[in-house]
GROMACS .gro file of C-alpha atoms in nm:
model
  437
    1UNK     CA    1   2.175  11.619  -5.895
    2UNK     CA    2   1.994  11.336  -5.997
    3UNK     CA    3   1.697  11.107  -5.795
    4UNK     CA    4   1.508  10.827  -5.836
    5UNK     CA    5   1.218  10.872  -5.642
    6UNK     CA    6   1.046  11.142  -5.439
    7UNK     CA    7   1.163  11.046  -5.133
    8UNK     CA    8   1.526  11.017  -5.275
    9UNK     CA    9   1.474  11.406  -5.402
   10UNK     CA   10   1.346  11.491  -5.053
   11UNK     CA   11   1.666  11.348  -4.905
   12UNK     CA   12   1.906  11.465  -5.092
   13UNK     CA   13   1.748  11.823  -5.061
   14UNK     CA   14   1.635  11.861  -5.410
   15UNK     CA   15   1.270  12.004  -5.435
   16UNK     CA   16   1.107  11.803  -5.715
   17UNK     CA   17   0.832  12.011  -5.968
   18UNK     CA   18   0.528  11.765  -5.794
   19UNK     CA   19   0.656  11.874  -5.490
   20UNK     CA   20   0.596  12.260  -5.560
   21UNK     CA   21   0.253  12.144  -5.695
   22UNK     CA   22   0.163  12.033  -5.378
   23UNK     CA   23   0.297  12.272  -5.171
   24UNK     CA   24   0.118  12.614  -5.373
   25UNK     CA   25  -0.234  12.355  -5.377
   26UNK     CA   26  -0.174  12.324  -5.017
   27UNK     CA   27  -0.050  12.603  -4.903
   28UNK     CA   28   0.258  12.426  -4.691
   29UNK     CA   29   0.614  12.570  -4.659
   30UNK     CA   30   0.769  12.383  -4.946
   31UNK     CA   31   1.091  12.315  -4.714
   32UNK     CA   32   0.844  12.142  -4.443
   33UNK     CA   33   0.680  11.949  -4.731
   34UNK     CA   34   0.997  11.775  -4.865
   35UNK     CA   35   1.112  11.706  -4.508
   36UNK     CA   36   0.806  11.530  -4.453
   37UNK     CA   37   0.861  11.350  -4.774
   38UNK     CA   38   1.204  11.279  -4.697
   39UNK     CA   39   1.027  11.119  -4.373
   40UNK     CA   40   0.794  10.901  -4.565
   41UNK     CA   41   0.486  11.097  -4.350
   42UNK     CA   42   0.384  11.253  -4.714
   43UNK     CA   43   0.338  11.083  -4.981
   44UNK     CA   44   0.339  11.217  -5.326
   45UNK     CA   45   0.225  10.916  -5.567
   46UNK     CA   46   0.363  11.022  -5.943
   47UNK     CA   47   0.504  10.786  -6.180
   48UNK     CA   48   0.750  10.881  -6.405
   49UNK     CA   49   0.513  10.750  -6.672
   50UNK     CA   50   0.182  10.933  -6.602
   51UNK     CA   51   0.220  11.221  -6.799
   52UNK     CA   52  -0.103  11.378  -6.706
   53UNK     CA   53  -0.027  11.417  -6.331
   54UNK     CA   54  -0.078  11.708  -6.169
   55UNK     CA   55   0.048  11.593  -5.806
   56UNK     CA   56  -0.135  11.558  -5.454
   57UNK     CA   57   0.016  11.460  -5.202
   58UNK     CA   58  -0.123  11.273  -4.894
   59UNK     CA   59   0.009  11.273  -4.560
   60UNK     CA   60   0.046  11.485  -4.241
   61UNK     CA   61  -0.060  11.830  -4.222
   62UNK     CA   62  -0.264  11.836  -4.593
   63UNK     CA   63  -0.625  11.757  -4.728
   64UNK     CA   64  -0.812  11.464  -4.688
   65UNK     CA   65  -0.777  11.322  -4.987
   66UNK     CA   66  -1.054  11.073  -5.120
   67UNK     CA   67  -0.994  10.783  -5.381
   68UNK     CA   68  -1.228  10.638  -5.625
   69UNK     CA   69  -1.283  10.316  -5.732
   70UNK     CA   70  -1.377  10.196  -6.063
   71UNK     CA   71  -1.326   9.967  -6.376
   72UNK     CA   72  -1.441   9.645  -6.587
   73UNK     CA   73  -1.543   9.277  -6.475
   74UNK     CA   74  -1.631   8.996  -6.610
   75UNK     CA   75  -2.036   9.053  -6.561
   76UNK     CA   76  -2.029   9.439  -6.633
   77UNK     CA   77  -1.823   9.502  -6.914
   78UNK     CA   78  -1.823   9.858  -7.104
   79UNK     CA   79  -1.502  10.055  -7.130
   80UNK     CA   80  -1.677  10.334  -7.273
   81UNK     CA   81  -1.934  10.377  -6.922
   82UNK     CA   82  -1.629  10.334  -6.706
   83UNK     CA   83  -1.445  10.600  -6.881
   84UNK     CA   84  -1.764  10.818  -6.874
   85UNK     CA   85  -1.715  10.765  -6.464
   86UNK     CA   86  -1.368  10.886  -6.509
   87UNK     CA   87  -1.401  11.173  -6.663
   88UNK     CA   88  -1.713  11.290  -6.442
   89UNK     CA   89  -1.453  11.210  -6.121
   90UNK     CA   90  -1.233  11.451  -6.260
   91UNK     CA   91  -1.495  11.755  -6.263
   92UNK     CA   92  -1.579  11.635  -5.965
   93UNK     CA   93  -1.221  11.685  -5.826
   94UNK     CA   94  -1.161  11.320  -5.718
   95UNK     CA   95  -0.786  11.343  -5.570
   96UNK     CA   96  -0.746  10.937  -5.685
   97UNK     CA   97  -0.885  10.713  -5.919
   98UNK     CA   98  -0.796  10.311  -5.828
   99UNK     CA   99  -0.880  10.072  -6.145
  100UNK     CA  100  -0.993   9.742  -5.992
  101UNK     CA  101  -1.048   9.616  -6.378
  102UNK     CA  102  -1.060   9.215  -6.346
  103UNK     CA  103  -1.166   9.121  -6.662
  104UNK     CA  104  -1.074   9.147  -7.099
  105UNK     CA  105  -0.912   9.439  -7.194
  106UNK     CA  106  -0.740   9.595  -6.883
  107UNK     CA  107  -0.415   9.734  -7.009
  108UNK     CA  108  -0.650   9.923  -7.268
  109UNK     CA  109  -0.819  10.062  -7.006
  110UNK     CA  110  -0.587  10.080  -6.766
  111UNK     CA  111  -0.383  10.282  -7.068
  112UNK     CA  112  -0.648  10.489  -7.150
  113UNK     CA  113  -0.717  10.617  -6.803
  114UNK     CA  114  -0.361  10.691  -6.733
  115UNK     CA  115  -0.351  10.890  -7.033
  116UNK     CA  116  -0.625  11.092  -6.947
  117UNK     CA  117  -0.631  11.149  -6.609
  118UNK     CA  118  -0.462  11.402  -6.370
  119UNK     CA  119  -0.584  11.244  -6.085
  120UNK     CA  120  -0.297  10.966  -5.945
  121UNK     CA  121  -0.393  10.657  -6.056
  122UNK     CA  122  -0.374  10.312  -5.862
  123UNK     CA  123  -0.411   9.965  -5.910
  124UNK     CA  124  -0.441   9.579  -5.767
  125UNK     CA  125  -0.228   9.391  -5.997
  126UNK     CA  126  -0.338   9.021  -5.854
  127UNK     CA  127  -0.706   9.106  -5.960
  128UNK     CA  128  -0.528   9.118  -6.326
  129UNK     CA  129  -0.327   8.813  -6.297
  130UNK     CA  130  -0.547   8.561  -6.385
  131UNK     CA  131  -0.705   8.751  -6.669
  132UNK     CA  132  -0.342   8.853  -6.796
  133UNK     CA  133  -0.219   8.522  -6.848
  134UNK     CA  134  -0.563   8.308  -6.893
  135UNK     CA  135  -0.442   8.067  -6.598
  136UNK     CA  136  -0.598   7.946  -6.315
  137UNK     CA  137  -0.474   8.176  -5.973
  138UNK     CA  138  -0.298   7.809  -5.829
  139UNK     CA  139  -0.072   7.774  -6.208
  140UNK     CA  140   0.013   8.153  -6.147
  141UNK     CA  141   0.432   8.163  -6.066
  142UNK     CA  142   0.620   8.407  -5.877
  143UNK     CA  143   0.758   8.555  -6.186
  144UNK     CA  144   0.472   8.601  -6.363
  145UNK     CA  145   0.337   8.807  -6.031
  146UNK     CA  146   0.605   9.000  -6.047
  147UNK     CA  147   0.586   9.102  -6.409
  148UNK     CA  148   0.217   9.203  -6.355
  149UNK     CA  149   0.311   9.470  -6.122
  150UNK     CA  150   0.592   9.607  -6.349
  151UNK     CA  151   0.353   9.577  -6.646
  152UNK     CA  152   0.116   9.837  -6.444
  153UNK     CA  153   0.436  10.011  -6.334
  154UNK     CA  154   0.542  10.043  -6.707
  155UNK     CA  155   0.211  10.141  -6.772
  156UNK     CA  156   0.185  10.445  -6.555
  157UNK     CA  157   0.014  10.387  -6.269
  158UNK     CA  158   0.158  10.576  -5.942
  159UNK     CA  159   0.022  10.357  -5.635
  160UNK     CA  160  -0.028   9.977  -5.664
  161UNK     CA  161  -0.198   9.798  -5.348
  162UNK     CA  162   0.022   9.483  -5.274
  163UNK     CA  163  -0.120   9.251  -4.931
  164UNK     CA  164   0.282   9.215  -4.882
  165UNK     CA  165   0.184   9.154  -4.526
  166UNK     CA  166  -0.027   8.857  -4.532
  167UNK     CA  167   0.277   8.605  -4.470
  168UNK     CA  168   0.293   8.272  -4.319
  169UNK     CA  169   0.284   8.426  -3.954
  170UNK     CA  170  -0.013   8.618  -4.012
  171UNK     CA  171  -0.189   8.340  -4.192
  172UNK     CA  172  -0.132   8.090  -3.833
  173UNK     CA  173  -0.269   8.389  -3.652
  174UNK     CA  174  -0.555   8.391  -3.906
  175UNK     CA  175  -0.620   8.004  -3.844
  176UNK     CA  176  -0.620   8.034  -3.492
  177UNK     CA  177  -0.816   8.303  -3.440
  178UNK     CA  178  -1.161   8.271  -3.593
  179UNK     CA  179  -1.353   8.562  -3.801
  180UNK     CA  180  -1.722   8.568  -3.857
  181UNK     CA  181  -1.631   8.703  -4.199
  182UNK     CA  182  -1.305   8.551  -4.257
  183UNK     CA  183  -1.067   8.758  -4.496
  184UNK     CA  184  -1.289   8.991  -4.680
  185UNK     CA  185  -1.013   9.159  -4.919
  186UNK     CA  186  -1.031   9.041  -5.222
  187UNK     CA  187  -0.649   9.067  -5.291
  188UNK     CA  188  -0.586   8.928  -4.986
  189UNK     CA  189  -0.814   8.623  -5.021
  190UNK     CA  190  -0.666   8.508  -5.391
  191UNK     CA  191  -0.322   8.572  -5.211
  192UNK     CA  192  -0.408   8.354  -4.943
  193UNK     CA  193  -0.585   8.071  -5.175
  194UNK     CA  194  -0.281   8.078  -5.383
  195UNK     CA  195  -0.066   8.053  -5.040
  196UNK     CA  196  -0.278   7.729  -4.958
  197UNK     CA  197  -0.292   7.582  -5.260
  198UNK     CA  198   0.080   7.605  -5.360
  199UNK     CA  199   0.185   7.567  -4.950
  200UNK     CA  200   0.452   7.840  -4.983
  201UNK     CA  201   0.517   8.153  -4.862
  202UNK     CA  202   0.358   8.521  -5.019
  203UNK     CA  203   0.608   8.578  -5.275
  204UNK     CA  204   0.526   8.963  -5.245
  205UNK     CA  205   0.650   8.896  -4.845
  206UNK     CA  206   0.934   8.681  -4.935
  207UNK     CA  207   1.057   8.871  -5.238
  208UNK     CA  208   1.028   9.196  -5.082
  209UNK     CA  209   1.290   9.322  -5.252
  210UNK     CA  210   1.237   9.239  -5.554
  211UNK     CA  211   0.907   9.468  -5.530
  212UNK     CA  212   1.102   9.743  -5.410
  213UNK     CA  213   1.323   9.711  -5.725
  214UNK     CA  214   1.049   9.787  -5.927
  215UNK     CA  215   0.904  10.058  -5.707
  216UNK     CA  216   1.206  10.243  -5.708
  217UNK     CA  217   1.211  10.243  -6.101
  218UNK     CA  218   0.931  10.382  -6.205
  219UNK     CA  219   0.847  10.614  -5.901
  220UNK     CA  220   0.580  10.352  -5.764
  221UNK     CA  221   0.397  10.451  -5.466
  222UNK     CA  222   0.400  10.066  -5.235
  223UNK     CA  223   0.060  10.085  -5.122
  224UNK     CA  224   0.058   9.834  -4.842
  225UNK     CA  225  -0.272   9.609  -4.852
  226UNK     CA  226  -0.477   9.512  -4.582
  227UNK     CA  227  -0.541   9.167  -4.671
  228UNK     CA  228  -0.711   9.143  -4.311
  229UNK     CA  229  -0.904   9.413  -4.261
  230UNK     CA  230  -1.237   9.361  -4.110
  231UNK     CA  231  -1.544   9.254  -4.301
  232UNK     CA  232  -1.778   9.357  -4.051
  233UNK     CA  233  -1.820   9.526  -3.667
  234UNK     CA  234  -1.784   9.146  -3.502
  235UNK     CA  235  -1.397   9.135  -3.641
  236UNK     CA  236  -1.237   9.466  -3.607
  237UNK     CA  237  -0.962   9.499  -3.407
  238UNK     CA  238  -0.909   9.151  -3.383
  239UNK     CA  239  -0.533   8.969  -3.351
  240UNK     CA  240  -0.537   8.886  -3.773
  241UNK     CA  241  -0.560   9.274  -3.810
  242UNK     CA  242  -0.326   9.380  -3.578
  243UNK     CA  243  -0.045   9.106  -3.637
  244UNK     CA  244  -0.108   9.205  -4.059
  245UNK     CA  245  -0.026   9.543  -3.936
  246UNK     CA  246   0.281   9.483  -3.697
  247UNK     CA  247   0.425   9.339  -4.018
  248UNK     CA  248   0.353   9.663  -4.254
  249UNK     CA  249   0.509   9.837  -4.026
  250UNK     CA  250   0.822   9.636  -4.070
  251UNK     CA  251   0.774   9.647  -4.477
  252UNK     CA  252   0.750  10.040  -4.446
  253UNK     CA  253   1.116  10.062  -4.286
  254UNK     CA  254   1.267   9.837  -4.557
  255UNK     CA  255   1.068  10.056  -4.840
  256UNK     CA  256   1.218  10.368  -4.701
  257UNK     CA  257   1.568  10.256  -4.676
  258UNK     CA  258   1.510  10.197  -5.048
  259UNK     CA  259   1.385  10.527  -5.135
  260UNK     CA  260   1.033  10.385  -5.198
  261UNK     CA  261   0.689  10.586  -5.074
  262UNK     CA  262   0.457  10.384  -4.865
  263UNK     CA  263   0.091  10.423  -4.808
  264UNK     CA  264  -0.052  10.180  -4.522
  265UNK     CA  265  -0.432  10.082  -4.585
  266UNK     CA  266  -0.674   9.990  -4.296
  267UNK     CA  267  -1.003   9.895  -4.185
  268UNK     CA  268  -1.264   9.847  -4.291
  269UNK     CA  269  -1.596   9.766  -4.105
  270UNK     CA  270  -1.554   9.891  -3.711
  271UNK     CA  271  -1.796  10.048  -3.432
  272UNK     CA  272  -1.743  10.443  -3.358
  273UNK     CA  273  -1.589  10.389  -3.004
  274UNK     CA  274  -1.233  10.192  -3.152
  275UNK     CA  275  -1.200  10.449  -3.447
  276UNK     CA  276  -0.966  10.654  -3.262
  277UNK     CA  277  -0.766  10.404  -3.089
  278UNK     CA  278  -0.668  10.252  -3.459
  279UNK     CA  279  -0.557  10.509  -3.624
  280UNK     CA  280  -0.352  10.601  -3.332
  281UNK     CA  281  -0.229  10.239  -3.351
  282UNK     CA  282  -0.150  10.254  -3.705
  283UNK     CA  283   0.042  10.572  -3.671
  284UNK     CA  284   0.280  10.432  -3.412
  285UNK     CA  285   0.315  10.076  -3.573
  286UNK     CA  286   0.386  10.223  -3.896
  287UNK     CA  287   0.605  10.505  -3.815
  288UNK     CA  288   0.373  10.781  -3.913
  289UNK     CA  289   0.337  10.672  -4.308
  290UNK     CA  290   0.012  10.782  -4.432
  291UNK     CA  291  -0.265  10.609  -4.372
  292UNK     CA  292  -0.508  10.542  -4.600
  293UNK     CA  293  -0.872  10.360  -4.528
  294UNK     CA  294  -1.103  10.186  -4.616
  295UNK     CA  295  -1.487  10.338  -4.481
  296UNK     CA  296  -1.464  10.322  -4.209
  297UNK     CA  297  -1.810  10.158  -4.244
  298UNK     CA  298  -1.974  10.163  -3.935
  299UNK     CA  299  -2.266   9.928  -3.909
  300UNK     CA  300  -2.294   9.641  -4.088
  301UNK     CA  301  -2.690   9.667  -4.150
  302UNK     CA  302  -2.702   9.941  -4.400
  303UNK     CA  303  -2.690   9.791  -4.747
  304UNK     CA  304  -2.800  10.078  -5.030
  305UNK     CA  305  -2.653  10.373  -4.758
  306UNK     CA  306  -2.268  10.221  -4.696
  307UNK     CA  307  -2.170  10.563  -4.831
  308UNK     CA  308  -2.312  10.732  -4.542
  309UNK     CA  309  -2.234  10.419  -4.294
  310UNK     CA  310  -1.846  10.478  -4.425
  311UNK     CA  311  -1.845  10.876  -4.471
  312UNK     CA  312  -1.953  10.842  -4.059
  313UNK     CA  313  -1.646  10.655  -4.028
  314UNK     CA  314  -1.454  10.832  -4.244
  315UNK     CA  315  -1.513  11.192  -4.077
  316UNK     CA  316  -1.383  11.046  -3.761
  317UNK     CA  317  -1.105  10.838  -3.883
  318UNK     CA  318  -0.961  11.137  -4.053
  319UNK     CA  319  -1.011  11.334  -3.727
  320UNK     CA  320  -0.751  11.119  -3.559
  321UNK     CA  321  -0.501  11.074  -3.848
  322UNK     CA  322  -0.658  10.925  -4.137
  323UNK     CA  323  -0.511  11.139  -4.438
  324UNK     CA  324  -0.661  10.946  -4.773
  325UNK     CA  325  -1.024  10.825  -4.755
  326UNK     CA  326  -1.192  10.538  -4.982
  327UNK     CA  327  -1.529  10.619  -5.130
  328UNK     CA  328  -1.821  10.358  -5.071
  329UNK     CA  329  -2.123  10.395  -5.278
  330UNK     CA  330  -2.432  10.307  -5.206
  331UNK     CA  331  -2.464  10.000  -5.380
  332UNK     CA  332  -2.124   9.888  -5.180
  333UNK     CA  333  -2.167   9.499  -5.166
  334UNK     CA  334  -2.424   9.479  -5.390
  335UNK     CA  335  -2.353   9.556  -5.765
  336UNK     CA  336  -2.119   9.774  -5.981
  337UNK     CA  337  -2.165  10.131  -5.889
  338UNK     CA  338  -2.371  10.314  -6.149
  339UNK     CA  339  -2.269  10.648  -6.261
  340UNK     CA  340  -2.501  10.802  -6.008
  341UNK     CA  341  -2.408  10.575  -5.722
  342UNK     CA  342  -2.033  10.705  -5.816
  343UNK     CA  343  -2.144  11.062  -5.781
  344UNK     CA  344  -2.325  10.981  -5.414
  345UNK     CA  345  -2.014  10.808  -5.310
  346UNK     CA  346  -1.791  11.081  -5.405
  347UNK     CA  347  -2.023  11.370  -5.255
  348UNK     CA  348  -2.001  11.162  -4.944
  349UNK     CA  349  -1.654  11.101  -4.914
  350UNK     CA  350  -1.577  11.432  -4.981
  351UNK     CA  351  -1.831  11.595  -4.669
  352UNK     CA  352  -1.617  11.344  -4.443
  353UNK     CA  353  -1.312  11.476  -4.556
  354UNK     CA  354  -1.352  11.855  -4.492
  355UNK     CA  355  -1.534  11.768  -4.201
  356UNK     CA  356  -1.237  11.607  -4.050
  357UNK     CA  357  -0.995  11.851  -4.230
  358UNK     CA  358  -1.191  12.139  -4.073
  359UNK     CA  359  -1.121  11.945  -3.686
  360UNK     CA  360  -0.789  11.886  -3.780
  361UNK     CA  361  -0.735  12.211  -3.869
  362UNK     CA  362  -0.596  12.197  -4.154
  363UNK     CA  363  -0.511  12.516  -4.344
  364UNK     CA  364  -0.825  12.729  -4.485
  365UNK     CA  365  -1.023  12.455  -4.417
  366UNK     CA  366  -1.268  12.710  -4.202
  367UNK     CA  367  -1.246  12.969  -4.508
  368UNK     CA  368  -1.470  12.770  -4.695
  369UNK     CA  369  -1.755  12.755  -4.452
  370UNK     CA  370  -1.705  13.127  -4.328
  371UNK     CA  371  -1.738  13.235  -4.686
  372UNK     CA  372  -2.085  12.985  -4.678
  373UNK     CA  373  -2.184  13.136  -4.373
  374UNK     CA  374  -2.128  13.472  -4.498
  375UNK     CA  375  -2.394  13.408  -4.786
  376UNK     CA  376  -2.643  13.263  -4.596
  377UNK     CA  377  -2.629  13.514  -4.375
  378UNK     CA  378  -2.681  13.791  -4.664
  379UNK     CA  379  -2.938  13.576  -4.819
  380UNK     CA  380  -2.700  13.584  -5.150
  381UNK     CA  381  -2.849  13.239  -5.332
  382UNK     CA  382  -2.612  13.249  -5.653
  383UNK     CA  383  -2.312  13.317  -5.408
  384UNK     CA  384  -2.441  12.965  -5.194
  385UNK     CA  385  -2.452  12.729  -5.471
  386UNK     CA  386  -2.107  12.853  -5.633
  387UNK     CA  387  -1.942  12.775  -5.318
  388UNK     CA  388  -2.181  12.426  -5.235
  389UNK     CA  389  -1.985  12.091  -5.257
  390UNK     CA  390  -2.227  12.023  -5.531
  391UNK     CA  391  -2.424  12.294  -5.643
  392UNK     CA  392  -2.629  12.061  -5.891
  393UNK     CA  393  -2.872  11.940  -5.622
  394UNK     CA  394  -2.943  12.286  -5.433
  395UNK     CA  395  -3.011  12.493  -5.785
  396UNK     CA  396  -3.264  12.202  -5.835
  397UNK     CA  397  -3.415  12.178  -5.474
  398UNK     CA  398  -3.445  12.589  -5.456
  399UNK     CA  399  -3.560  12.560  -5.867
  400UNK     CA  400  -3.843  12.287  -5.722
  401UNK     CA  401  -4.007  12.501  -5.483
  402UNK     CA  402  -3.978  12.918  -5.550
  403UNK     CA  403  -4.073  13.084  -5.245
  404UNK     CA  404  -4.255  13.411  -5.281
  405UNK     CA  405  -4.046  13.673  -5.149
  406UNK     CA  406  -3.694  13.560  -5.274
  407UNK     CA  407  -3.508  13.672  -4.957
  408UNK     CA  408  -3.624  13.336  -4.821
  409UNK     CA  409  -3.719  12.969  -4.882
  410UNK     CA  410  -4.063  12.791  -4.886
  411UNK     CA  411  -3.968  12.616  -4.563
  412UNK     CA  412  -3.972  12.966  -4.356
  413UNK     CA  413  -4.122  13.239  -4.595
  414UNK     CA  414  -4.105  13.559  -4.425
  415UNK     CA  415  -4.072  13.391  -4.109
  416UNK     CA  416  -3.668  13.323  -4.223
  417UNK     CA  417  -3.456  13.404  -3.924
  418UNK     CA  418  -3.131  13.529  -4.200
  419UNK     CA  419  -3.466  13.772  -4.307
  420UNK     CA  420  -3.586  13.915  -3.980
  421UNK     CA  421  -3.280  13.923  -3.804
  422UNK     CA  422  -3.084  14.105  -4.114
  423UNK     CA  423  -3.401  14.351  -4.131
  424UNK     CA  424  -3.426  14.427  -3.716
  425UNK     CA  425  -3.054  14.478  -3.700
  426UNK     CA  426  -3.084  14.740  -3.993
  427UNK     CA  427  -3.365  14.906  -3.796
  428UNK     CA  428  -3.628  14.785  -4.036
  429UNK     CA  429  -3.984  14.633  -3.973
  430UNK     CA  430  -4.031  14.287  -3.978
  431UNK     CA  431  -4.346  14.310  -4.179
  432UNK     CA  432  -4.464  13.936  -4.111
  433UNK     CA  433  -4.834  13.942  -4.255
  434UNK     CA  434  -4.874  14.193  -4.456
  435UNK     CA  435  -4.822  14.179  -4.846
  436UNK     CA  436  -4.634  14.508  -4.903
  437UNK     CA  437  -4.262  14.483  -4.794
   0.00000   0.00000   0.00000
């Protein structure tokens, strides 16, 4: 029987090969993983074009899954450094990779990184636009919008972030209600410049369909933008946010009648204490689509630490239902991300996903920390570090400073609790001053 989508598989009761992949990574029932597809609450991004894949799938009752971003602009452009980034991503078992390239040569890269990666791959085909065709954003037409995100489609990508839901309405509630840091999306804010400047509607919003057309062709994951997502604590929650969000959940219904996956994207910068109540709030408005955000980043006062600021945010927004978490760096608002800042981001993002995987939990989440657990309790070092997040940084920190007696570390010596308690319970001395053992 033949599909055209994931979705259209899990309807018609076909199980799809990505579709096993994700159920043996994630040890799910593979019938209750394409029912869930077939109810657009899993996701399983994977264009018929990327090769490379080897599927994930976000959604309800799997991993947090964590995205990175990365690619070339205009004032930091090296192909060969962003690809460097890419590949160390993929040892580092980054579940996404989004290419925010700008600037020159994107389809290059763009081509490059689909080739190489098995990580799904996504994409913000406005921020190529202008670059593409050499025009100012205002000259850009609808057509030549369109064949941007079917260029990236052809291309291979398997999630493209579209602000479908910044229309006309949402723009009068945007007016009327004022934000200390107006729209902060970057998509979103060309979308809405090009909405003022041309005084017609978001062609993405108006031509729905159109989009959907092209989803459905190459197997393209819709993810819906937040074009209004808040820039900081003072505008979270706020009536732009909400009324953006009323309408993706009206874009998600018309998607899924066409077969077509749907991530929804959210905030964004927000206090702890309304964390909860919006992911609830997406859940409901959206019919349970997956939800994937942004941070999020919790205090706005952090600048060189927004990947802790957003990993607090993102531990507790996947608690409550956030299933796909974007990394922050720590040089978030301030510069392209180095190398290093990538790998801080991505060690971040990660702790906040298990973290929340391990409340939610999600299956053999626990495993990992019993086994941890296990070793520290035996004092086995070699066992510790093989099953560490990262076990670059603790080989070097226990490599740094070599306690004498190797049972312990130079914080506790002998005085190590693991130690004495492992030797009382054995019926052993403790043996705290003297040299001989």
């Amino acid at each position: 029987m033949k599909y055209t989508t994931q979705m259209d598989a899990a309807k018609k009761g076909i199980v799809t090969k990505e579709m096993k992949c994700v159920a043996e990574k994630e040890g799910m029932d593979i019938e209750t993983l394409r029912i869930l597809v077939s109810q657009g609450k899993i996701a399983i991004p994977a264009n018929k074009n990327h090769k490379s894949l080897e599927a994930n799938g976000v959604g309800q009752g799997l991993k947090t899954k964590i995205n990175v971003n990365l690619g070339i602009s205009k004032d930091a452009y090296d192909i060969d450094k962003e690809m460097e980034k890419v590949k160390v991503a993929l040892d580092m078992n980054a579940e996404a990779i989004m290419d925010l390239s700008n600037y020159g040569k994107t389809a290059e890269f763009r081509k490059k990184l689909v080739n190489e990666s098995k990580a799904m791959i996504g994409t913000v085909p406005i921020y190529d636009a202008v670059g593409f065709y050499d025009k100012e954003l205002r000259d850009i037409t609808v057509d030549e919008f369109f064949k941007v995100v079917e260029k990236h489609a052809e291309d291979g990508v398997d999630f493209v972030t579209i602000h479908a839901g910044l229309n006309k309405e949402t723009v009068e509630t945007f007016k009327r209600n004022k934000r200390l840091t107006h729209i902060v999306s970057r998509g979103g804010s060309l979308l809405f410049a090009w909405m003022e400047l041309n005084n017609k509607e978001n062609p993405f919003y108006e031509y729905f369909d159109r989009l959907l057309d092209i989803c459905e062709k190459y197997d393209l994951t819709l993810s819906l933008g937040d074009a209004c997502r808040p820039g900081c604590i003072n505008d979270s929650t706020d009536a732009s946010q909400i009324k953006e969000l009323m309408i993706l959940g009206e874009l998600t219904k018309r998607a899924w009648d066409r077969n077509v996956q749907v991530i929804i994207e959210g905030p964004g910068h927000m206090a702890i204490n309304e964390i909860e109540a919006n992911m609830i709030l997406e859940k409901r408005l959206c019919h349970g689509a997956p939800f994937y955000v942004l941070g999020p980043i919790v205090t706005d006062v952090a600048p060189g630490y927004d990947h802790i600021t957003s990993a607090i945010g993102g531990a507790i927004a996947a608690t409550y239902g956030a299933d796909f978490l974007c990394y922050v760096t720590p040089a978030e608002h301030l510069r392209l991300p180095n190398l290093d800042d990538m790998k801080e981001g991505i060690i971040a993002a990660k702790i906040a996903a298990h973290a929340a995987d391990i409340a939610k939990g999600v299956k053999n989440a626990e495993k990992w920390d019993y086994k941890m657990s296990k070793a520290r309790q035996s004092l086995e070092w070699n066992k510790m570090f093989e099953l560490a997040l990262d076990d670059e940084r603790p080989r070097k920190y226990r490599k740094e400073s070599t306690p004498h007696h190797n049972d312990s570390c130079t914080m506790c010596g002998k005085m190590c609790s693991m130690r004495n308690m492992n030797k009382i319970l054995s019926g052993k001395d403790i043996n705290l001053l003297r040299e001989d053992d």
